[in-house]
Amino acid sequence: MSSSIDEQGHISQTHLRVQDVFAMTDSPTKILTQWNKNNQPVGDSSSLLAGFLGQVASNFGNFPVLCESWTQVPEQYKNNVYVNTIQTNFVVNDVEHKKYILGSLGKKWKDKRCRLFDKFHNWEQSVEENIQNHPPHIPQDHWAIFVRYRRSAKTMEIANKNAANRAKLVIPHSLDSKTLARKRNELEVMHGWEFSRAEMYQVSHKKPDGSFVNEEARELHEKLQDELQNCSENESFFRVCGKEHPGYVRGMGLIGVSPSQVIGSSSRATSSTTSFESNERIEQMQAEINSLKAQVAEVDVLKQQIAFLMQRANRDQGKIFAATHVLATSVQQLNHKRTLGAIVVIAENAGGAWSPIGAVTTTMLWIHGQIYALQTMKQLARNRHRDSLRNVRSSPIVVEAE
C-alpha cells in the first residue's frame, strides 16, 4: 500500500504499480515518500520509487547512452528529469532527497547500459558491424560512440578488472529486491530499537530458516563478533572486510550513505580504523615529540639569554638615566667636563651609535659642541671687554689748552 496526496491535501492508501505512476504524471496527485535519518527511502513507497527510477534511467532519451560516465551526463538533463518527472509524481525534498535520487538514477543507468551492450554487441563482429546492429530505440550515431568507447583498450582493461572483483564476491545477501535501508526500518519499527551494521549483516546474510547463505558468510560473521569484543564497530568492519568503498558503507545500503557520514572524513577514518598500524604511527609521533623537546630546550636557552640581556639592559638603563640627569644639570651649569663625562657614560651603555640611544647620544654631543662653542665665544667677548676697560683706566688724562 502506498500513500498519495491530492491537491486538497487528502491522503489516501492504494495499491499502485510503476505504470500507474506514469499515468499520474498529469494529475495533481503525488506519491508520499518516507525517508530515514540517512535520507534513504523506506516504507512501502520506497519500492515504488525504485521501480519508477529504474524505468526513467532505462529511457536513453533522458540520459544519452553516448556519455562515457554518469558524471559526464549534462546537469541540465539530470535537473530536467528531477523537476519534470520525479517531482511531478513524488513528494520529495530538493536538498535532502535529490542526491539520493540522482545517485540511484546513475547506478541504474550504468547497469542498463551494460545489459544493453551485452545484448546487442557481438565480440566476434567488427566495430562497424556492431554499429549497424544498434538497438532500435537508440540513434545509430549515439550507439557508434558508445561501442567505440566500450571497445577501447582503456575501457576493456577497466571492465576486466571489475569482472575479476565481482568474481571474488562469494557472499550473496538474502534480501532479494528489498533494500537494506527498508529492511532496517521494518526491524526498528517492529522491535523498537536501532539495528547496528553488524546486526544488519547477520540479517541480510541469513536464510529464512536462520542459517547463513554459505560458509564464507558464517565465518565472516564470527570474525566480526570476535573483533567487536575489543574494537568499535567501524574498526571491526575495517579489520575483517577492509576499506569501505568510496560510494557506500557495508551494512548501510549501496546508495545514500558515504563513509564520511558514518566514520568521519577519510583522514579520521584511517586513523580510527587502523589500530593495527598504530605502532608505526606511535613511533612517528614519538620522533616528533623528541624533536619538539629539543626545540623546547633551545627555547629555554634563548629565554635564559634574553633574561640576562634584559637584566643588563635594566642595569645599563639605570646608568644612562643617571648620566642623563648629570648631563642635564651640567649643561645648565655649563660645566664642560661634567657634560662630556656624562655623555661618555651614555655612549658606553647605549649599544653603539646605530642604536636609538646611540643616536640620541650623537645628537647630545653635537648640541653640547654648539653650547660649548657659544660658551667659549661668550667668554672671549667677556675677556675682550675686561681688557678694554683696563686699557681705559690705565691711560693718562690729557687736557687740551684753550
mmCIF file of C-alpha atoms in Angstrom:
data_model
loop_
_atom_site.group_PDB
_atom_site.id
_atom_site.type_symbol
_atom_site.label_atom_id
_atom_site.label_comp_id
_atom_site.label_asym_id
_atom_site.label_seq_id
_atom_site.Cartn_x
_atom_site.Cartn_y
_atom_site.Cartn_z
ATOM 1 C CA MET A 1 0.000 0.000 0.000
ATOM 2 C CA SER A 2 1.333 3.412 -0.977
ATOM 3 C CA SER A 3 0.170 6.767 0.320
ATOM 4 C CA SER A 4 -0.776 9.539 -2.094
ATOM 5 C CA ILE A 5 -1.888 13.125 -1.573
ATOM 6 C CA ASP A 6 -4.130 15.209 -3.826
ATOM 7 C CA GLU A 7 -4.270 18.962 -4.386
ATOM 8 C CA GLN A 8 -6.746 19.404 -1.495
ATOM 9 C CA GLY A 9 -4.326 17.679 0.873
ATOM 10 C CA HIS A 10 -6.358 14.499 1.233
ATOM 11 C CA ILE A 11 -4.210 11.411 1.865
ATOM 12 C CA SER A 12 -5.320 8.013 0.607
ATOM 13 C CA GLN A 13 -3.897 4.478 0.658
ATOM 14 C CA THR A 14 -3.875 2.498 -2.571
ATOM 15 C CA HIS A 15 -2.067 -0.268 -4.418
ATOM 16 C CA LEU A 16 -0.003 1.240 -7.222
ATOM 17 C CA ARG A 17 2.290 -0.146 -9.884
ATOM 18 C CA VAL A 18 5.064 1.702 -11.673
ATOM 19 C CA GLN A 19 2.912 2.105 -14.788
ATOM 20 C CA ASP A 20 0.188 3.635 -12.631
ATOM 21 C CA VAL A 21 2.625 6.302 -11.502
ATOM 22 C CA PHE A 22 3.494 7.220 -15.101
ATOM 23 C CA ALA A 23 -0.232 7.546 -15.785
ATOM 24 C CA MET A 24 -0.475 10.039 -12.900
ATOM 25 C CA THR A 25 2.044 12.453 -14.445
ATOM 26 C CA ASP A 26 -0.614 14.980 -15.492
ATOM 27 C CA SER A 27 -2.570 14.503 -12.264
ATOM 28 C CA PRO A 28 -2.194 16.783 -9.209
ATOM 29 C CA THR A 29 -1.967 13.672 -7.020
ATOM 30 C CA LYS A 30 1.527 12.747 -5.829
ATOM 31 C CA ILE A 31 3.022 9.757 -4.034
ATOM 32 C CA LEU A 32 4.136 10.401 -0.462
ATOM 33 C CA THR A 33 7.621 9.144 0.371
ATOM 34 C CA GLN A 34 9.139 8.163 3.699
ATOM 35 C CA TRP A 35 12.850 8.677 4.399
ATOM 36 C CA ASN A 36 15.140 7.579 7.233
ATOM 37 C CA LYS A 37 17.688 9.767 9.025
ATOM 38 C CA ASN A 38 20.286 8.973 6.337
ATOM 39 C CA ASN A 39 17.946 10.283 3.613
ATOM 40 C CA GLN A 40 17.258 6.826 2.187
ATOM 41 C CA PRO A 41 13.696 5.933 1.132
ATOM 42 C CA VAL A 42 11.914 3.425 3.368
ATOM 43 C CA GLY A 43 8.386 2.124 3.737
ATOM 44 C CA ASP A 44 6.039 0.767 1.078
ATOM 45 C CA SER A 45 6.543 3.688 -1.301
ATOM 46 C CA SER A 46 10.306 3.051 -1.482
ATOM 47 C CA SER A 47 9.878 0.027 -3.766
ATOM 48 C CA LEU A 48 7.531 2.023 -5.990
ATOM 49 C CA LEU A 49 10.081 4.843 -6.206
ATOM 50 C CA ALA A 50 12.881 2.373 -7.005
ATOM 51 C CA GLY A 51 10.907 0.785 -9.838
ATOM 52 C CA PHE A 52 9.958 4.190 -11.211
ATOM 53 C CA LEU A 53 13.599 5.368 -11.177
ATOM 54 C CA GLY A 54 14.607 2.177 -12.977
ATOM 55 C CA GLN A 55 12.177 2.919 -15.803
ATOM 56 C CA VAL A 56 13.336 6.539 -16.031
ATOM 57 C CA ALA A 57 17.018 5.525 -16.164
ATOM 58 C CA SER A 58 16.311 2.942 -18.885
ATOM 59 C CA ASN A 59 14.999 5.664 -21.170
ATOM 60 C CA PHE A 60 18.110 6.817 -23.017
ATOM 61 C CA GLY A 61 16.173 9.795 -24.265
ATOM 62 C CA ASN A 62 16.530 11.122 -20.719
ATOM 63 C CA PHE A 63 20.215 10.281 -20.330
ATOM 64 C CA PRO A 64 22.083 9.600 -23.624
ATOM 65 C CA VAL A 65 23.938 6.304 -23.909
ATOM 66 C CA LEU A 66 26.896 8.000 -25.591
ATOM 67 C CA CYS A 67 28.131 9.622 -22.352
ATOM 68 C CA GLU A 68 31.161 7.753 -21.022
ATOM 69 C CA SER A 69 30.096 8.041 -17.375
ATOM 70 C CA TRP A 70 27.276 9.413 -15.235
ATOM 71 C CA THR A 71 29.384 12.419 -14.276
ATOM 72 C CA GLN A 72 29.570 13.379 -17.967
ATOM 73 C CA VAL A 73 25.807 13.452 -18.360
ATOM 74 C CA PRO A 74 24.950 17.188 -18.564
ATOM 75 C CA GLU A 75 23.433 18.612 -15.383
ATOM 76 C CA GLN A 76 20.572 20.111 -17.364
ATOM 77 C CA TYR A 77 19.468 16.575 -18.316
ATOM 78 C CA LYS A 78 19.510 15.473 -14.671
ATOM 79 C CA ASN A 79 17.723 18.575 -13.392
ATOM 80 C CA ASN A 80 15.100 18.349 -16.119
ATOM 81 C CA VAL A 81 14.242 14.760 -15.189
ATOM 82 C CA TYR A 82 14.241 15.546 -11.473
ATOM 83 C CA VAL A 83 11.881 18.516 -11.788
ATOM 84 C CA ASN A 84 9.604 17.406 -14.623
ATOM 85 C CA THR A 85 9.458 13.647 -13.990
ATOM 86 C CA ILE A 86 10.307 12.876 -10.359
ATOM 87 C CA GLN A 87 8.814 15.868 -8.557
ATOM 88 C CA THR A 88 5.633 15.763 -10.619
ATOM 89 C CA ASN A 89 4.921 12.247 -9.317
ATOM 90 C CA PHE A 90 6.543 12.041 -5.863
ATOM 91 C CA VAL A 91 6.697 14.337 -2.858
ATOM 92 C CA VAL A 92 10.456 14.768 -2.449
ATOM 93 C CA ASN A 93 12.662 17.434 -0.920
ATOM 94 C CA ASP A 94 15.103 19.260 -3.189
ATOM 95 C CA VAL A 95 18.040 19.387 -0.780
ATOM 96 C CA GLU A 96 17.843 16.148 1.191
ATOM 97 C CA HIS A 97 16.459 13.703 -1.356
ATOM 98 C CA LYS A 98 17.803 14.891 -4.701
ATOM 99 C CA LYS A 99 21.280 13.492 -4.045
ATOM 100 C CA TYR A 100 19.914 10.005 -3.368
ATOM 101 C CA ILE A 101 17.573 10.068 -6.364
ATOM 102 C CA LEU A 102 20.274 11.194 -8.807
ATOM 103 C CA GLY A 103 22.690 8.633 -7.362
ATOM 104 C CA SER A 104 20.123 5.880 -7.830
ATOM 105 C CA LEU A 105 19.411 7.029 -11.390
ATOM 106 C CA GLY A 106 23.128 6.990 -12.166
ATOM 107 C CA LYS A 107 23.583 3.432 -10.913
ATOM 108 C CA LYS A 108 20.520 2.162 -12.765
ATOM 109 C CA TRP A 109 21.575 3.969 -15.970
ATOM 110 C CA LYS A 110 25.027 2.381 -15.772
ATOM 111 C CA ASP A 111 23.591 -1.105 -15.185
ATOM 112 C CA LYS A 112 21.107 -0.711 -18.051
ATOM 113 C CA ARG A 113 23.892 0.331 -20.450
ATOM 114 C CA CYS A 114 25.885 -2.780 -19.539
ATOM 115 C CA ARG A 115 22.909 -5.062 -20.174
ATOM 116 C CA LEU A 116 22.175 -3.284 -23.436
ATOM 117 C CA PHE A 117 25.764 -3.709 -24.620
ATOM 118 C CA ASP A 118 25.786 -7.407 -23.733
ATOM 119 C CA LYS A 119 22.503 -7.907 -25.600
ATOM 120 C CA PHE A 120 23.313 -6.134 -28.870
ATOM 121 C CA HIS A 121 27.099 -6.322 -29.102
ATOM 122 C CA ASN A 122 28.972 -9.289 -30.578
ATOM 123 C CA TRP A 123 32.708 -9.578 -29.927
ATOM 124 C CA GLU A 124 33.133 -11.797 -32.987
ATOM 125 C CA GLN A 125 31.976 -8.988 -35.258
ATOM 126 C CA SER A 126 33.847 -5.848 -36.244
ATOM 127 C CA VAL A 127 33.166 -2.427 -34.805
ATOM 128 C CA GLU A 128 31.340 -1.346 -37.951
ATOM 129 C CA GLU A 129 29.171 -4.465 -37.941
ATOM 130 C CA ASN A 130 28.216 -3.840 -34.311
ATOM 131 C CA ILE A 131 27.394 -0.222 -35.092
ATOM 132 C CA GLN A 132 24.985 -1.362 -37.773
ATOM 133 C CA ASN A 133 23.308 -3.644 -35.227
ATOM 134 C CA HIS A 134 22.193 -0.799 -32.956
ATOM 135 C CA PRO A 135 19.099 -1.034 -30.716
ATOM 136 C CA PRO A 136 16.011 0.323 -32.473
ATOM 137 C CA HIS A 137 15.298 2.951 -29.801
ATOM 138 C CA ILE A 138 18.854 4.403 -29.865
ATOM 139 C CA PRO A 139 20.210 6.606 -32.684
ATOM 140 C CA GLN A 140 22.984 4.941 -34.654
ATOM 141 C CA ASP A 141 25.443 7.803 -34.093
ATOM 142 C CA HIS A 142 24.911 7.529 -30.326
ATOM 143 C CA TRP A 143 25.394 3.774 -30.459
ATOM 144 C CA ALA A 144 28.566 4.168 -32.548
ATOM 145 C CA ILE A 145 30.160 6.415 -29.928
ATOM 146 C CA PHE A 146 29.145 4.008 -27.168
ATOM 147 C CA VAL A 147 30.507 0.924 -28.978
ATOM 148 C CA ARG A 148 33.850 2.574 -29.736
ATOM 149 C CA TYR A 149 34.128 3.646 -26.107
ATOM 150 C CA ARG A 150 33.364 0.144 -24.798
ATOM 151 C CA ARG A 151 35.860 -1.461 -27.173
ATOM 152 C CA SER A 152 38.721 0.916 -26.378
ATOM 153 C CA ALA A 153 41.765 -0.606 -24.661
ATOM 154 C CA LYS A 154 41.327 1.526 -21.536
ATOM 155 C CA THR A 155 37.656 0.643 -21.086
ATOM 156 C CA MET A 156 38.283 -3.053 -21.672
ATOM 157 C CA GLU A 157 41.020 -3.033 -19.039
ATOM 158 C CA ILE A 158 38.644 -1.476 -16.508
ATOM 159 C CA ALA A 159 35.885 -3.924 -17.439
ATOM 160 C CA ASN A 160 38.174 -6.926 -16.942
ATOM 161 C CA LYS A 161 39.276 -5.587 -13.562
ATOM 162 C CA ASN A 162 35.671 -5.092 -12.460
ATOM 163 C CA ALA A 163 34.780 -8.595 -13.618
ATOM 164 C CA ALA A 164 37.641 -10.028 -11.571
ATOM 165 C CA ASN A 165 36.452 -8.120 -8.499
ATOM 166 C CA ARG A 166 32.899 -9.377 -8.938
ATOM 167 C CA ALA A 167 34.202 -12.937 -9.139
ATOM 168 C CA LYS A 168 35.639 -12.503 -5.651
ATOM 169 C CA LEU A 169 32.218 -11.664 -4.220
ATOM 170 C CA VAL A 170 31.259 -15.093 -2.950
ATOM 171 C CA ILE A 171 28.855 -13.930 -0.226
ATOM 172 C CA PRO A 172 25.383 -13.074 -1.599
ATOM 173 C CA HIS A 173 22.753 -11.328 0.510
ATOM 174 C CA SER A 174 19.291 -12.717 1.177
ATOM 175 C CA LEU A 175 17.105 -9.589 0.857
ATOM 176 C CA ASP A 176 16.206 -10.036 -2.829
ATOM 177 C CA SER A 177 14.964 -6.686 -4.193
ATOM 178 C CA LYS A 178 14.325 -5.122 -0.782
ATOM 179 C CA THR A 179 16.895 -2.507 0.149
ATOM 180 C CA LEU A 180 18.917 -2.753 3.328
ATOM 181 C CA ALA A 181 17.554 0.610 4.473
ATOM 182 C CA ARG A 182 13.965 -0.572 4.106
ATOM 183 C CA LYS A 183 14.675 -3.844 5.944
ATOM 184 C CA ARG A 184 16.368 -1.979 8.787
ATOM 185 C CA ASN A 185 13.392 0.361 9.098
ATOM 186 C CA GLU A 186 10.974 -2.572 9.292
ATOM 187 C CA LEU A 187 13.034 -4.211 12.053
ATOM 188 C CA GLU A 188 13.342 -0.996 14.021
ATOM 189 C CA VAL A 189 9.584 -0.403 13.841
ATOM 190 C CA MET A 190 8.968 -3.998 14.914
ATOM 191 C CA HIS A 191 11.463 -4.167 17.794
ATOM 192 C CA GLY A 192 11.730 -0.545 18.871
ATOM 193 C CA TRP A 193 15.494 -0.099 18.711
ATOM 194 C CA GLU A 194 18.093 0.879 16.129
ATOM 195 C CA PHE A 195 19.869 -2.017 14.442
ATOM 196 C CA SER A 196 23.653 -1.790 14.091
ATOM 197 C CA ARG A 197 25.712 -2.531 10.990
ATOM 198 C CA ALA A 198 26.857 -5.847 12.459
ATOM 199 C CA GLU A 199 23.278 -6.871 13.225
ATOM 200 C CA MET A 200 22.185 -5.939 9.708
ATOM 201 C CA TYR A 201 24.982 -8.058 8.255
ATOM 202 C CA GLN A 202 23.582 -11.059 10.072
ATOM 203 C CA VAL A 203 20.016 -10.252 8.966
ATOM 204 C CA SER A 204 20.952 -9.745 5.317
ATOM 205 C CA HIS A 205 23.052 -12.910 5.016
ATOM 206 C CA LYS A 206 20.767 -15.491 6.613
ATOM 207 C CA LYS A 207 18.160 -17.705 5.025
ATOM 208 C CA PRO A 208 14.556 -17.876 6.304
ATOM 209 C CA ASP A 209 15.498 -20.980 8.325
ATOM 210 C CA GLY A 210 18.140 -18.988 10.246
ATOM 211 C CA SER A 211 21.228 -20.488 8.605
ATOM 212 C CA PHE A 212 23.801 -18.376 6.752
ATOM 213 C CA VAL A 213 23.703 -18.257 2.954
ATOM 214 C CA ASN A 214 27.089 -20.031 2.804
ATOM 215 C CA GLU A 215 30.115 -20.928 4.903
ATOM 216 C CA GLU A 216 32.004 -17.766 3.966
ATOM 217 C CA ALA A 217 29.180 -15.598 5.345
ATOM 218 C CA ARG A 218 29.180 -17.530 8.625
ATOM 219 C CA GLU A 219 32.967 -17.240 9.017
ATOM 220 C CA LEU A 220 32.909 -13.511 8.338
ATOM 221 C CA HIS A 221 30.129 -13.067 10.908
ATOM 222 C CA GLU A 222 32.171 -14.925 13.527
ATOM 223 C CA LYS A 223 35.233 -12.781 12.807
ATOM 224 C CA LEU A 224 33.137 -9.653 13.229
ATOM 225 C CA GLN A 225 31.833 -10.875 16.563
ATOM 226 C CA ASP A 226 35.369 -11.597 17.766
ATOM 227 C CA GLU A 227 36.587 -8.135 16.767
ATOM 228 C CA LEU A 228 33.593 -6.455 18.378
ATOM 229 C CA GLN A 229 34.750 -7.772 21.754
ATOM 230 C CA ASN A 230 37.701 -5.380 21.725
ATOM 231 C CA CYS A 231 37.079 -2.832 18.938
ATOM 232 C CA SER A 232 34.443 -0.406 17.782
ATOM 233 C CA GLU A 233 32.007 -1.477 15.096
ATOM 234 C CA ASN A 234 33.642 0.674 12.420
ATOM 235 C CA GLU A 235 37.101 -0.649 13.250
ATOM 236 C CA SER A 236 35.839 -4.227 13.343
ATOM 237 C CA PHE A 237 34.398 -3.921 9.839
ATOM 238 C CA PHE A 238 37.669 -2.432 8.627
ATOM 239 C CA ARG A 239 39.734 -5.255 10.132
ATOM 240 C CA VAL A 240 37.527 -8.004 8.722
ATOM 241 C CA CYS A 241 36.328 -6.546 5.403
ATOM 242 C CA GLY A 242 38.933 -3.919 4.525
ATOM 243 C CA LYS A 243 38.420 -0.325 3.464
ATOM 244 C CA GLU A 244 34.947 0.932 2.693
ATOM 245 C CA HIS A 245 34.034 1.642 -0.909
ATOM 246 C CA PRO A 246 34.014 5.404 -1.622
ATOM 247 C CA GLY A 247 30.348 5.288 -2.619
ATOM 248 C CA TYR A 248 28.765 3.203 0.143
ATOM 249 C CA VAL A 249 29.190 1.684 3.596
ATOM 250 C CA ARG A 250 28.812 -2.018 4.393
ATOM 251 C CA GLY A 251 25.641 -2.678 6.326
ATOM 252 C CA MET A 252 24.094 0.683 5.348
ATOM 253 C CA GLY A 253 22.998 0.168 1.728
ATOM 254 C CA LEU A 254 24.518 0.827 -1.685
ATOM 255 C CA ILE A 255 23.217 4.381 -2.089
ATOM 256 C CA GLY A 256 22.679 7.335 0.197
ATOM 257 C CA VAL A 257 25.375 6.817 2.838
ATOM 258 C CA SER A 258 29.054 7.625 2.365
ATOM 259 C CA PRO A 259 31.928 6.574 4.660
ATOM 260 C CA SER A 260 32.346 10.169 5.859
ATOM 261 C CA GLN A 261 28.796 10.124 7.255
ATOM 262 C CA VAL A 262 29.408 7.006 9.327
ATOM 263 C CA ILE A 263 33.080 7.060 10.286
ATOM 264 C CA GLY A 264 34.051 10.678 9.561
ATOM 265 C CA SER A 265 36.392 12.050 6.915
ATOM 266 C CA SER A 266 38.936 9.793 5.225
ATOM 267 C CA SER A 267 41.767 11.092 7.389
ATOM 268 C CA ARG A 268 39.879 10.456 10.616
ATOM 269 C CA ALA A 269 38.579 7.125 9.360
ATOM 270 C CA THR A 270 42.077 5.943 8.570
ATOM 271 C CA SER A 271 43.420 6.918 11.992
ATOM 272 C CA SER A 272 40.461 5.449 13.849
ATOM 273 C CA THR A 273 40.115 2.165 11.981
ATOM 274 C CA THR A 274 43.693 1.094 11.514
ATOM 275 C CA SER A 275 44.818 0.488 15.070
ATOM 276 C CA PHE A 276 46.859 -2.472 13.879
ATOM 277 C CA GLU A 277 49.075 0.087 12.142
ATOM 278 C CA SER A 278 49.265 2.268 15.252
ATOM 279 C CA ASN A 279 52.740 1.106 16.292
ATOM 280 C CA GLU A 280 54.302 2.757 13.272
ATOM 281 C CA ARG A 281 52.258 5.865 13.881
ATOM 282 C CA ILE A 282 53.262 5.923 17.554
ATOM 283 C CA GLU A 283 56.921 5.733 16.576
ATOM 284 C CA GLN A 284 56.451 8.659 14.229
ATOM 285 C CA MET A 285 54.699 10.615 16.949
ATOM 286 C CA GLN A 286 57.465 9.794 19.432
ATOM 287 C CA ALA A 287 60.051 11.112 16.968
ATOM 288 C CA GLU A 288 58.021 14.285 16.615
ATOM 289 C CA ILE A 289 57.823 14.598 20.410
ATOM 290 C CA ASN A 290 61.592 14.198 20.734
ATOM 291 C CA SER A 291 62.093 16.872 18.095
ATOM 292 C CA LEU A 292 59.740 19.175 19.957
ATOM 293 C CA LYS A 293 61.602 18.531 23.215
ATOM 294 C CA ALA A 294 64.873 19.541 21.549
ATOM 295 C CA GLN A 295 63.243 22.703 20.277
ATOM 296 C CA VAL A 296 61.897 23.441 23.754
ATOM 297 C CA ALA A 297 65.400 23.044 25.186
ATOM 298 C CA GLU A 298 66.710 25.538 22.638
ATOM 299 C CA VAL A 299 63.916 27.910 23.553
ATOM 300 C CA ASP A 300 64.846 27.600 27.242
ATOM 301 C CA VAL A 301 68.434 28.576 26.426
ATOM 302 C CA LEU A 302 67.196 31.552 24.434
ATOM 303 C CA LYS A 303 64.932 32.558 27.297
ATOM 304 C CA GLN A 304 67.892 32.493 29.694
ATOM 305 C CA GLN A 305 69.948 34.595 27.286
ATOM 306 C CA ILE A 306 67.123 37.084 26.899
ATOM 307 C CA ALA A 307 66.679 37.294 30.679
ATOM 308 C CA PHE A 308 70.415 38.025 31.077
ATOM 309 C CA LEU A 309 70.307 40.719 28.400
ATOM 310 C CA MET A 310 67.200 42.233 29.962
ATOM 311 C CA GLN A 311 68.917 42.403 33.357
ATOM 312 C CA ARG A 312 71.958 44.008 31.778
ATOM 313 C CA ALA A 313 69.772 46.398 29.824
ATOM 314 C CA ASN A 314 67.958 47.420 33.000
ATOM 315 C CA ARG A 315 71.270 47.937 34.761
ATOM 316 C CA ASP A 316 72.724 49.929 31.854
ATOM 317 C CA GLN A 317 69.495 51.857 31.544
ATOM 318 C CA GLY A 318 69.888 52.943 35.145
ATOM 319 C CA LYS A 319 73.374 54.175 34.347
ATOM 320 C CA ILE A 320 72.073 56.001 31.294
ATOM 321 C CA PHE A 321 69.301 57.697 33.265
ATOM 322 C CA ALA A 322 71.763 58.762 35.959
ATOM 323 C CA ALA A 323 74.215 60.063 33.377
ATOM 324 C CA THR A 324 71.405 61.858 31.566
ATOM 325 C CA HIS A 325 70.490 63.643 34.797
ATOM 326 C CA VAL A 326 74.114 64.673 35.248
ATOM 327 C CA LEU A 327 74.161 65.833 31.630
ATOM 328 C CA ALA A 328 71.096 67.997 32.087
ATOM 329 C CA THR A 329 72.430 69.692 35.212
ATOM 330 C CA SER A 330 75.888 70.024 33.679
ATOM 331 C CA VAL A 331 74.528 71.733 30.571
ATOM 332 C CA GLN A 332 72.513 74.074 32.743
ATOM 333 C CA GLN A 333 75.654 74.859 34.772
ATOM 334 C CA LEU A 334 77.783 74.994 31.600
ATOM 335 C CA ASN A 335 80.183 72.530 33.189
ATOM 336 C CA HIS A 336 82.077 71.253 30.148
ATOM 337 C CA LYS A 337 83.972 68.452 31.859
ATOM 338 C CA ARG A 338 80.967 67.003 33.681
ATOM 339 C CA THR A 339 78.893 67.197 30.485
ATOM 340 C CA LEU A 340 81.481 65.288 28.470
ATOM 341 C CA GLY A 341 81.769 62.682 31.226
ATOM 342 C CA ALA A 342 78.011 62.097 31.283
ATOM 343 C CA ILE A 343 77.894 61.766 27.505
ATOM 344 C CA VAL A 344 80.708 59.209 27.600
ATOM 345 C CA VAL A 345 78.762 57.111 30.159
ATOM 346 C CA ILE A 346 75.669 57.228 27.976
ATOM 347 C CA ALA A 347 77.645 56.269 24.875
ATOM 348 C CA GLU A 348 79.318 53.311 26.610
ATOM 349 C CA ASN A 349 75.947 51.857 27.689
ATOM 350 C CA ALA A 350 73.905 52.728 24.625
ATOM 351 C CA GLY A 351 74.898 49.777 22.438
ATOM 352 C CA GLY A 352 76.625 51.761 19.717
ATOM 353 C CA ALA A 353 75.879 54.812 17.644
ATOM 354 C CA TRP A 354 73.392 52.933 15.461
ATOM 355 C CA SER A 355 71.064 52.112 18.399
ATOM 356 C CA PRO A 356 68.294 54.594 19.271
ATOM 357 C CA ILE A 357 70.104 55.667 22.436
ATOM 358 C CA GLY A 358 73.334 55.852 20.453
ATOM 359 C CA ALA A 359 71.663 58.213 18.014
ATOM 360 C CA VAL A 360 70.454 60.363 20.897
ATOM 361 C CA THR A 361 73.970 60.343 22.315
ATOM 362 C CA THR A 362 75.390 61.539 18.997
ATOM 363 C CA THR A 363 72.842 64.343 18.944
ATOM 364 C CA MET A 364 73.775 65.271 22.513
ATOM 365 C CA LEU A 365 77.426 65.519 21.518
ATOM 366 C CA TRP A 366 76.546 67.862 18.665
ATOM 367 C CA ILE A 367 74.344 70.024 20.890
ATOM 368 C CA HIS A 368 76.996 70.124 23.555
ATOM 369 C CA GLY A 369 79.539 71.167 20.931
ATOM 370 C CA GLN A 370 77.322 74.056 19.919
ATOM 371 C CA ILE A 371 76.764 75.058 23.541
ATOM 372 C CA TYR A 372 80.493 74.827 24.253
ATOM 373 C CA ALA A 373 81.252 76.973 21.196
ATOM 374 C CA LEU A 374 78.773 79.615 22.339
ATOM 375 C CA GLN A 375 80.197 79.418 25.841
ATOM 376 C CA THR A 376 83.713 79.935 24.501
ATOM 377 C CA MET A 377 82.681 82.869 22.303
ATOM 378 C CA LYS A 378 80.872 84.447 25.227
ATOM 379 C CA GLN A 379 83.918 84.037 27.441
ATOM 380 C CA LEU A 380 86.169 85.583 24.780
ATOM 381 C CA ALA A 381 83.821 88.524 24.469
ATOM 382 C CA ARG A 382 83.907 88.988 28.216
ATOM 383 C CA ASN A 383 87.701 88.870 28.199
ATOM 384 C CA ARG A 384 87.947 91.485 25.431
ATOM 385 C CA HIS A 385 85.532 93.733 27.281
ATOM 386 C CA ARG A 386 87.524 93.417 30.502
ATOM 387 C CA ASP A 387 90.804 94.171 28.689
ATOM 388 C CA SER A 388 89.364 97.222 27.052
ATOM 389 C CA LEU A 389 88.212 98.541 30.430
ATOM 390 C CA ARG A 390 91.685 98.043 31.860
ATOM 391 C CA ASN A 391 93.250 99.979 28.980
ATOM 392 C CA VAL A 392 90.916 102.875 29.535
ATOM 393 C CA ARG A 393 91.670 103.035 33.251
ATOM 394 C CA SER A 394 95.460 102.951 32.763
ATOM 395 C CA SER A 395 95.624 105.654 30.055
ATOM 396 C CA PRO A 396 96.658 109.303 31.190
ATOM 397 C CA ILE A 397 94.070 112.055 31.011
ATOM 398 C CA VAL A 398 95.151 114.812 28.585
ATOM 399 C CA VAL A 399 93.600 118.268 28.877
ATOM 400 C CA GLU A 400 93.913 120.454 25.841
ATOM 401 C CA ALA A 401 94.840 124.119 26.356
ATOM 402 C CA GLU A 402 92.426 126.769 25.370
#
